[in-house]
GROMACS .gro file of C-alpha atoms in nm:
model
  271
    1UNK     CA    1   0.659  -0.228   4.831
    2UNK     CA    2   0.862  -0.479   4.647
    3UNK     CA    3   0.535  -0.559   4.396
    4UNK     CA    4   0.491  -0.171   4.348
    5UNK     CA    5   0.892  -0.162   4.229
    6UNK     CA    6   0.806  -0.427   4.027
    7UNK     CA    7   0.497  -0.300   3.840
    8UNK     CA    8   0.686   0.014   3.795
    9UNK     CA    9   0.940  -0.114   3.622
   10UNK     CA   10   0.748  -0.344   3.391
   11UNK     CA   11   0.561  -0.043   3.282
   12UNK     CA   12   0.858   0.144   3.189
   13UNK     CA   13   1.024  -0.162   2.989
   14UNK     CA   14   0.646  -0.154   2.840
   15UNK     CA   15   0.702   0.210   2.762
   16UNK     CA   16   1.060   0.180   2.550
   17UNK     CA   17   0.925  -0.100   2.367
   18UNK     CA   18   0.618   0.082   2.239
   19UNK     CA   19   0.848   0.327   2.139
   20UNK     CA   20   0.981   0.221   1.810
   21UNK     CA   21   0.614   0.077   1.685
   22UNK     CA   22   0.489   0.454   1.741
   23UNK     CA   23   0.811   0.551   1.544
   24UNK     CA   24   0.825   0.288   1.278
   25UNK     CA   25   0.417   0.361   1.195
   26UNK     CA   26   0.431   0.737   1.173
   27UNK     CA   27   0.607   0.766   0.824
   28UNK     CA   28   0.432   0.675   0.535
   29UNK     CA   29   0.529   0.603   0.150
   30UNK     CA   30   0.303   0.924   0.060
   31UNK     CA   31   0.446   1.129   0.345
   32UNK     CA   32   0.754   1.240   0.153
   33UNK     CA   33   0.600   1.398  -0.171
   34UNK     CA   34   0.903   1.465  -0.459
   35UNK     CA   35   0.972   1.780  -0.597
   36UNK     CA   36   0.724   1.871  -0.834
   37UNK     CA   37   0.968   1.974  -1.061
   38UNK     CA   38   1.037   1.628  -1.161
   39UNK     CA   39   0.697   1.481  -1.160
   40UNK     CA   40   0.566   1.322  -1.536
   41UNK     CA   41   0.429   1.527  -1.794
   42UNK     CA   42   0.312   1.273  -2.002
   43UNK     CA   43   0.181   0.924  -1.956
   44UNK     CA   44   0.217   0.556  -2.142
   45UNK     CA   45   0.045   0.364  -2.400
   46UNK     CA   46   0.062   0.041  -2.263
   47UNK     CA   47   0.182  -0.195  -1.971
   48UNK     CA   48   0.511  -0.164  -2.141
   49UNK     CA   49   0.585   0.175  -2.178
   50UNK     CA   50   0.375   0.335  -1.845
   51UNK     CA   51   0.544   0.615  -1.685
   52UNK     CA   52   0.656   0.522  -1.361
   53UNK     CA   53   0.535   0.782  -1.064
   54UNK     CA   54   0.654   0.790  -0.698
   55UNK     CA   55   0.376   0.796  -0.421
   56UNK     CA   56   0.320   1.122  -0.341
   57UNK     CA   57   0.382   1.302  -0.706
   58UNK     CA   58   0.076   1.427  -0.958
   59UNK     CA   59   0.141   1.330  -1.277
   60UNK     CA   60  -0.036   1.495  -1.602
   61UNK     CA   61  -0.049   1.406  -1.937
   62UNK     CA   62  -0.247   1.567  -2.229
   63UNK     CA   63  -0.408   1.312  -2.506
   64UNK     CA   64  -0.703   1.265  -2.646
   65UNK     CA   65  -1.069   1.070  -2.622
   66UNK     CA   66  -0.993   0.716  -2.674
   67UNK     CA   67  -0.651   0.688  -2.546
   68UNK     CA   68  -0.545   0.455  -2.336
   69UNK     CA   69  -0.288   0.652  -2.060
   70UNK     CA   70  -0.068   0.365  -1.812
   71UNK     CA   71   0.131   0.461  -1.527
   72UNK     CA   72   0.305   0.239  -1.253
   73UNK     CA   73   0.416   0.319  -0.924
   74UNK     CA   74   0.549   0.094  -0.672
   75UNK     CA   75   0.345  -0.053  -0.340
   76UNK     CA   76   0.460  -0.207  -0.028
   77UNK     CA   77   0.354  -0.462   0.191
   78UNK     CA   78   0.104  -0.316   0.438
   79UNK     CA   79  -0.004  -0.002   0.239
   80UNK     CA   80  -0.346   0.091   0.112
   81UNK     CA   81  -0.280   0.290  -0.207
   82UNK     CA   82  -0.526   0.539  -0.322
   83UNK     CA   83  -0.530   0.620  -0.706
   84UNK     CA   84  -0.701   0.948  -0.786
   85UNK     CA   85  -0.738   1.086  -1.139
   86UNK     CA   86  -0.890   1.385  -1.271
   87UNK     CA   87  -0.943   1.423  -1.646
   88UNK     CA   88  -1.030   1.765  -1.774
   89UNK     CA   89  -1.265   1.785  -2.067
   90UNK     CA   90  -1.337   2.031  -2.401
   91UNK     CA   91  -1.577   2.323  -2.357
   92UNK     CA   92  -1.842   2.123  -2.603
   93UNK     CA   93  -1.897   1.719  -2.560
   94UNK     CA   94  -2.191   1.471  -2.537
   95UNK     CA   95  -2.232   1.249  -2.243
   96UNK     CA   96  -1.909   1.037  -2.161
   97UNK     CA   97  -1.796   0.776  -1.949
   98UNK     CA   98  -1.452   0.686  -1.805
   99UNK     CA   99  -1.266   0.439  -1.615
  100UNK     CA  100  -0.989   0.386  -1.389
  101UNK     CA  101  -0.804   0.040  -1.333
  102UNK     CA  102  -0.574  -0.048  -1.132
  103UNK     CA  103  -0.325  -0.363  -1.225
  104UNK     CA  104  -0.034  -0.585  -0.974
  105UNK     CA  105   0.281  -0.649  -1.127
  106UNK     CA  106   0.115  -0.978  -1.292
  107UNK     CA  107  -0.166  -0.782  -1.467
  108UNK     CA  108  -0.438  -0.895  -1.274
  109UNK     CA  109  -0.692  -0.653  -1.212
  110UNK     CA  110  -0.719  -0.519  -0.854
  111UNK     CA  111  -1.096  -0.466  -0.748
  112UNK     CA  112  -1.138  -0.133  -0.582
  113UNK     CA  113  -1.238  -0.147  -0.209
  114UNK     CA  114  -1.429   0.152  -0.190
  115UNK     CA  115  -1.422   0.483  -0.432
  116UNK     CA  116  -1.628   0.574  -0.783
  117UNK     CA  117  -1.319   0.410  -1.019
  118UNK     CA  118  -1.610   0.462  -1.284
  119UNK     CA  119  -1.798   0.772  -1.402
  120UNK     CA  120  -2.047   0.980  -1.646
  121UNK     CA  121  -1.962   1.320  -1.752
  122UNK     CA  122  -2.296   1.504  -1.826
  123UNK     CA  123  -2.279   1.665  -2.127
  124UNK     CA  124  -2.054   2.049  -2.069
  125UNK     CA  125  -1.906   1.896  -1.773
  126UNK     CA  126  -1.563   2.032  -1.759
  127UNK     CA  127  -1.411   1.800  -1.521
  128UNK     CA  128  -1.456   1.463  -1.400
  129UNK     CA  129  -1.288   1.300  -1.058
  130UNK     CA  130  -1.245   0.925  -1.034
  131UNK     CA  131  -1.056   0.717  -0.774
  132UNK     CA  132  -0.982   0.349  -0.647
  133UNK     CA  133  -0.850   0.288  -0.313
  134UNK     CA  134  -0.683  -0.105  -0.339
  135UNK     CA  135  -0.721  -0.320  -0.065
  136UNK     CA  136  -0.407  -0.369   0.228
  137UNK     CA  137  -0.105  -0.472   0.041
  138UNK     CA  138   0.020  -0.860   0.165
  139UNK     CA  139   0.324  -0.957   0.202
  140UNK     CA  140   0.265  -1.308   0.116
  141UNK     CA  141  -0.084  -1.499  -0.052
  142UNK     CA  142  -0.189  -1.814  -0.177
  143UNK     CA  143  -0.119  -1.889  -0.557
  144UNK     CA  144  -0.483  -1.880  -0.641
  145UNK     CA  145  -0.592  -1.590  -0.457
  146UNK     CA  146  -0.613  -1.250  -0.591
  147UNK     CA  147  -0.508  -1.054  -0.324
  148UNK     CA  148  -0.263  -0.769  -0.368
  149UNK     CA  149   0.113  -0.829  -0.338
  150UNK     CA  150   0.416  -0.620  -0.327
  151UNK     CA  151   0.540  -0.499  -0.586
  152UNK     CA  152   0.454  -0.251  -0.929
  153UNK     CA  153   0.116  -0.134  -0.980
  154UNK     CA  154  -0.001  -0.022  -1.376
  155UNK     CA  155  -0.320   0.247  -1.352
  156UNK     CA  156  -0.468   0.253  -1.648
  157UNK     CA  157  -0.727   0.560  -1.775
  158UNK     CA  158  -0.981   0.592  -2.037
  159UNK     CA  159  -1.282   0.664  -2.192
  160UNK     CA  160  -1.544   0.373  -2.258
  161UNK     CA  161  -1.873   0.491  -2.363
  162UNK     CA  162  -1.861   0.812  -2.610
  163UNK     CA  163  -2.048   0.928  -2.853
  164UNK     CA  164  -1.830   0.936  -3.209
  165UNK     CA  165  -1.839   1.319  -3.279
  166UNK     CA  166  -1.630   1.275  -2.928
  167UNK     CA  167  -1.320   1.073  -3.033
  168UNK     CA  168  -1.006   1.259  -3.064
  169UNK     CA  169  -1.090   1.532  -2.880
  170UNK     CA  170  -0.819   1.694  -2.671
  171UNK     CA  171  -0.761   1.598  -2.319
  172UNK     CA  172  -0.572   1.653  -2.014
  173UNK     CA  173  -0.541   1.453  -1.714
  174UNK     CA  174  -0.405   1.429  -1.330
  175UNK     CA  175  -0.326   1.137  -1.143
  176UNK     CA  176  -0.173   1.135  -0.746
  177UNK     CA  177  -0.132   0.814  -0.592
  178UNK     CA  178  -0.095   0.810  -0.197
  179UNK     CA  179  -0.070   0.515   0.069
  180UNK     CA  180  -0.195   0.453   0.396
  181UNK     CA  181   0.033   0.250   0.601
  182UNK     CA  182  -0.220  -0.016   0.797
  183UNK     CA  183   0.086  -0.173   1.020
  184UNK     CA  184   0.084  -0.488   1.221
  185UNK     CA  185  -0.295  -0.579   1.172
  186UNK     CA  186  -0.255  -0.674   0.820
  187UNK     CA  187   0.079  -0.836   0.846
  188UNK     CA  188   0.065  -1.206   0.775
  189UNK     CA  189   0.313  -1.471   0.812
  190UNK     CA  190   0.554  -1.503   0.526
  191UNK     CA  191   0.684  -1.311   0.245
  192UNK     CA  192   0.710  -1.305  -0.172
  193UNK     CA  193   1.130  -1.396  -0.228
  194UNK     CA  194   1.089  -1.073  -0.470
  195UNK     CA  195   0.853  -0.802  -0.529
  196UNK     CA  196   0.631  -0.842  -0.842
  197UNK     CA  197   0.852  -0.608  -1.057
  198UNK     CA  198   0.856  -0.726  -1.434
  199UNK     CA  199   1.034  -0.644  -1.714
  200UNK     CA  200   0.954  -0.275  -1.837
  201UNK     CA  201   1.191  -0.291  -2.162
  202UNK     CA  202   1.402  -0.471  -2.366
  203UNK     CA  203   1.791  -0.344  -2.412
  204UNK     CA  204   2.064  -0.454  -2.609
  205UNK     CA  205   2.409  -0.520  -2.529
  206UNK     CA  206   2.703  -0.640  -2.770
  207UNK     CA  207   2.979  -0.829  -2.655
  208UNK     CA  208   3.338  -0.886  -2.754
  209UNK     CA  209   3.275  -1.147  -2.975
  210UNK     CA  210   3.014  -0.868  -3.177
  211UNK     CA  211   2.721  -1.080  -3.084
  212UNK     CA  212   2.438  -0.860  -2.943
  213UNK     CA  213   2.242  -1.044  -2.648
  214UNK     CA  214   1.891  -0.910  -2.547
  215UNK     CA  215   1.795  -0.896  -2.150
  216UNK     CA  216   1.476  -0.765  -1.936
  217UNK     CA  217   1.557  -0.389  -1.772
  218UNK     CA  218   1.371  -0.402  -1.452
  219UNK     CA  219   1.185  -0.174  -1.310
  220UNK     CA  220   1.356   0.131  -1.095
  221UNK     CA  221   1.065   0.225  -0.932
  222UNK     CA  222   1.070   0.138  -0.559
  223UNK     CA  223   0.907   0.259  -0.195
  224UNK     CA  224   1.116   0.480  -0.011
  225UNK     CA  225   1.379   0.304   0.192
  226UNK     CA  226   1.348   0.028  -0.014
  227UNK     CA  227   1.140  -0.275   0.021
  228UNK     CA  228   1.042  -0.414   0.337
  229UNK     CA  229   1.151  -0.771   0.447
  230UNK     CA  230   0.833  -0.901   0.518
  231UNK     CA  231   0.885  -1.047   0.810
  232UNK     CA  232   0.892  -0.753   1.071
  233UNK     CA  233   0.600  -0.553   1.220
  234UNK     CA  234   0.471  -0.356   1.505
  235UNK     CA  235   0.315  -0.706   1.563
  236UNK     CA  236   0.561  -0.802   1.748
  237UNK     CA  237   0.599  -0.486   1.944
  238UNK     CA  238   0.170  -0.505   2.021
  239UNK     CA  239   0.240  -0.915   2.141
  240UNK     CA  240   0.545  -0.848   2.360
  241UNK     CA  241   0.332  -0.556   2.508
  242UNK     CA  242   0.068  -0.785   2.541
  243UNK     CA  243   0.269  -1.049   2.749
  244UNK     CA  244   0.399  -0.788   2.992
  245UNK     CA  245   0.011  -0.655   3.071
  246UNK     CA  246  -0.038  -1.035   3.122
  247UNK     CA  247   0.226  -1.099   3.323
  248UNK     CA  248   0.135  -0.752   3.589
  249UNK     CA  249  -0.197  -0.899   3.579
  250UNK     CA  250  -0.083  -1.218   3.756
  251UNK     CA  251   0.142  -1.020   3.971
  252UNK     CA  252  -0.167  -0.828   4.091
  253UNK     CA  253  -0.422  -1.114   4.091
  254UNK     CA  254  -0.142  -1.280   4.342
  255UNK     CA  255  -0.101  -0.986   4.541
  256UNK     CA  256  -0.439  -0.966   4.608
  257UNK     CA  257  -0.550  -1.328   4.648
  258UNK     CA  258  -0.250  -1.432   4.857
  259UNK     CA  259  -0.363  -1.255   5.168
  260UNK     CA  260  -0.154  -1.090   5.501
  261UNK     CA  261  -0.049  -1.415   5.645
  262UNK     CA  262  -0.197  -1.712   5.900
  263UNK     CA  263  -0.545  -1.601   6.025
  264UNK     CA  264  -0.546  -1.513   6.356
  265UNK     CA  265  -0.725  -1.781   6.588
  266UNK     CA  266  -0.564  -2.061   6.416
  267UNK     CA  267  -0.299  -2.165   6.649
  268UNK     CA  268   0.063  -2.213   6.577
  269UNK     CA  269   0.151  -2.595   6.466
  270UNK     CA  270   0.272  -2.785   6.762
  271UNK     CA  271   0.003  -2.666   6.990
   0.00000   0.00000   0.00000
């Protein structure tokens, strides 16, 4: 009786702490799309000037063949962001092919996991569909490794095979980026000090004295509820679930092993 009170209550403790990991891995960064209304209408030039996008929004821009079009949005620690673009083409082209990159906050070139980041518009195709899903964002990695790190992302669209009738024809393009949120089995142990957010602009301020001083505006672009600590994950709910299971399991291996007392036909000590 006293080990069924016991294994009862151990399950319920195991209950309430499972609750906040189911509560804490439900939301997502793409979950909560913003209003449309204030979603980008045009896209960058460069790494400098890319037009930030929230996770979540579609962003369109009209150009033409042979631009380069940059946007940036922001990726935390155990997402896997999904970049899908969709460029709309003229009525009359030759064969074309473009590409979709995907940069960190250090301009290194992320290599898509899985998804066709390149592709060749038959001649008349009216539309064309890329995408790049990035590996699990870390939280922490080794200088030389490449891996992906908190922090903003630059995606980067063109054109690079055409013929050169093509160039300078009109455009228009899409581009959504959502996140999956992976949780506690990509979590590793340690954490950036600060998210890769460079410089995204120069400004100038003028003092007193008349003498103007230059300084980096960082990026605004951030995850929703800000960015994660690094340190915390449903890892920790998972391992104290997992020593609880361990511990009923040598409460019931004892309970069964230890037996109903003294066998009968061995006499009492003394005898």
């Amino acid at each position: 009786m006293r080990i069924t009170r016991v294994l009862s209550t151990a399950l319920l403790m195991a209950g309430l702490a499972a609750a906040p990991a189911v509560a804490d891995s439900s939301p997502s960064a793409s979950a909560s799309a913003s209003d449309g209304s204030s979603a980008p209408t045009q896209a960058g030039t460069s790494f400098r000037t890319a037009t930030e996008l929230d996770q979540g929004q579609q962003g369109t821009a009209s150009g033409s063949t042979g631009d380069y079009l940059y946007w940036s949005f922001a990726a935390d620690a155990g997402q896997r962001p999904t970049v899908k673009a969709t460029v709309k083409l003229p009525d009359t082209h030759a064969g074309e092919t473009w590409q979709l990159d995907v940069y960190d906050g250090l301009r290194r070139r992320q290599a898509c996991q899985y998804g066709a980041a390149t592709r060749t518009a038959a001649q008349g195709t009216a539309s064309l569909d890329l995408a790049c899903t990035l590996r699990t964002v870390r939280a922490w990695s080794e200088q030389w490794a490449n891996d992906p790190l908190p922090g903003t992302y630059y995606v980067r669209l063109t054109v690079v095979d055409l013929q050169s009738s093509d160039l300078g024809q009109p455009v228009s393009t899409e581009l959504r980026v959502d996140s999956k949120d992976i949780g506690g089995s990509a979590a590793v142990d340690g954490s950036l000090a600060e998210p890769l957010t460079p410089g995204i602009a120069v400004k100038s301020s003028s003092d007193e004295d008349s003498s103007s001083t230059t300084s980096a505006a960082l990026s605004s672009i951030e995850p929703d509820g800000g960015w994660s600590s690094g340190w915390w994950s449903d890892r920790w709910v998972w391992t104290a679930i997992g020593g609880v299971l361990a511990a009923l399991a040598g409460i019931g291996g004892y309970a069964l092993t230890r037996g109903s007392g003294r066998p009968r036909r061995v006499p009492p000590p003394g005898m």
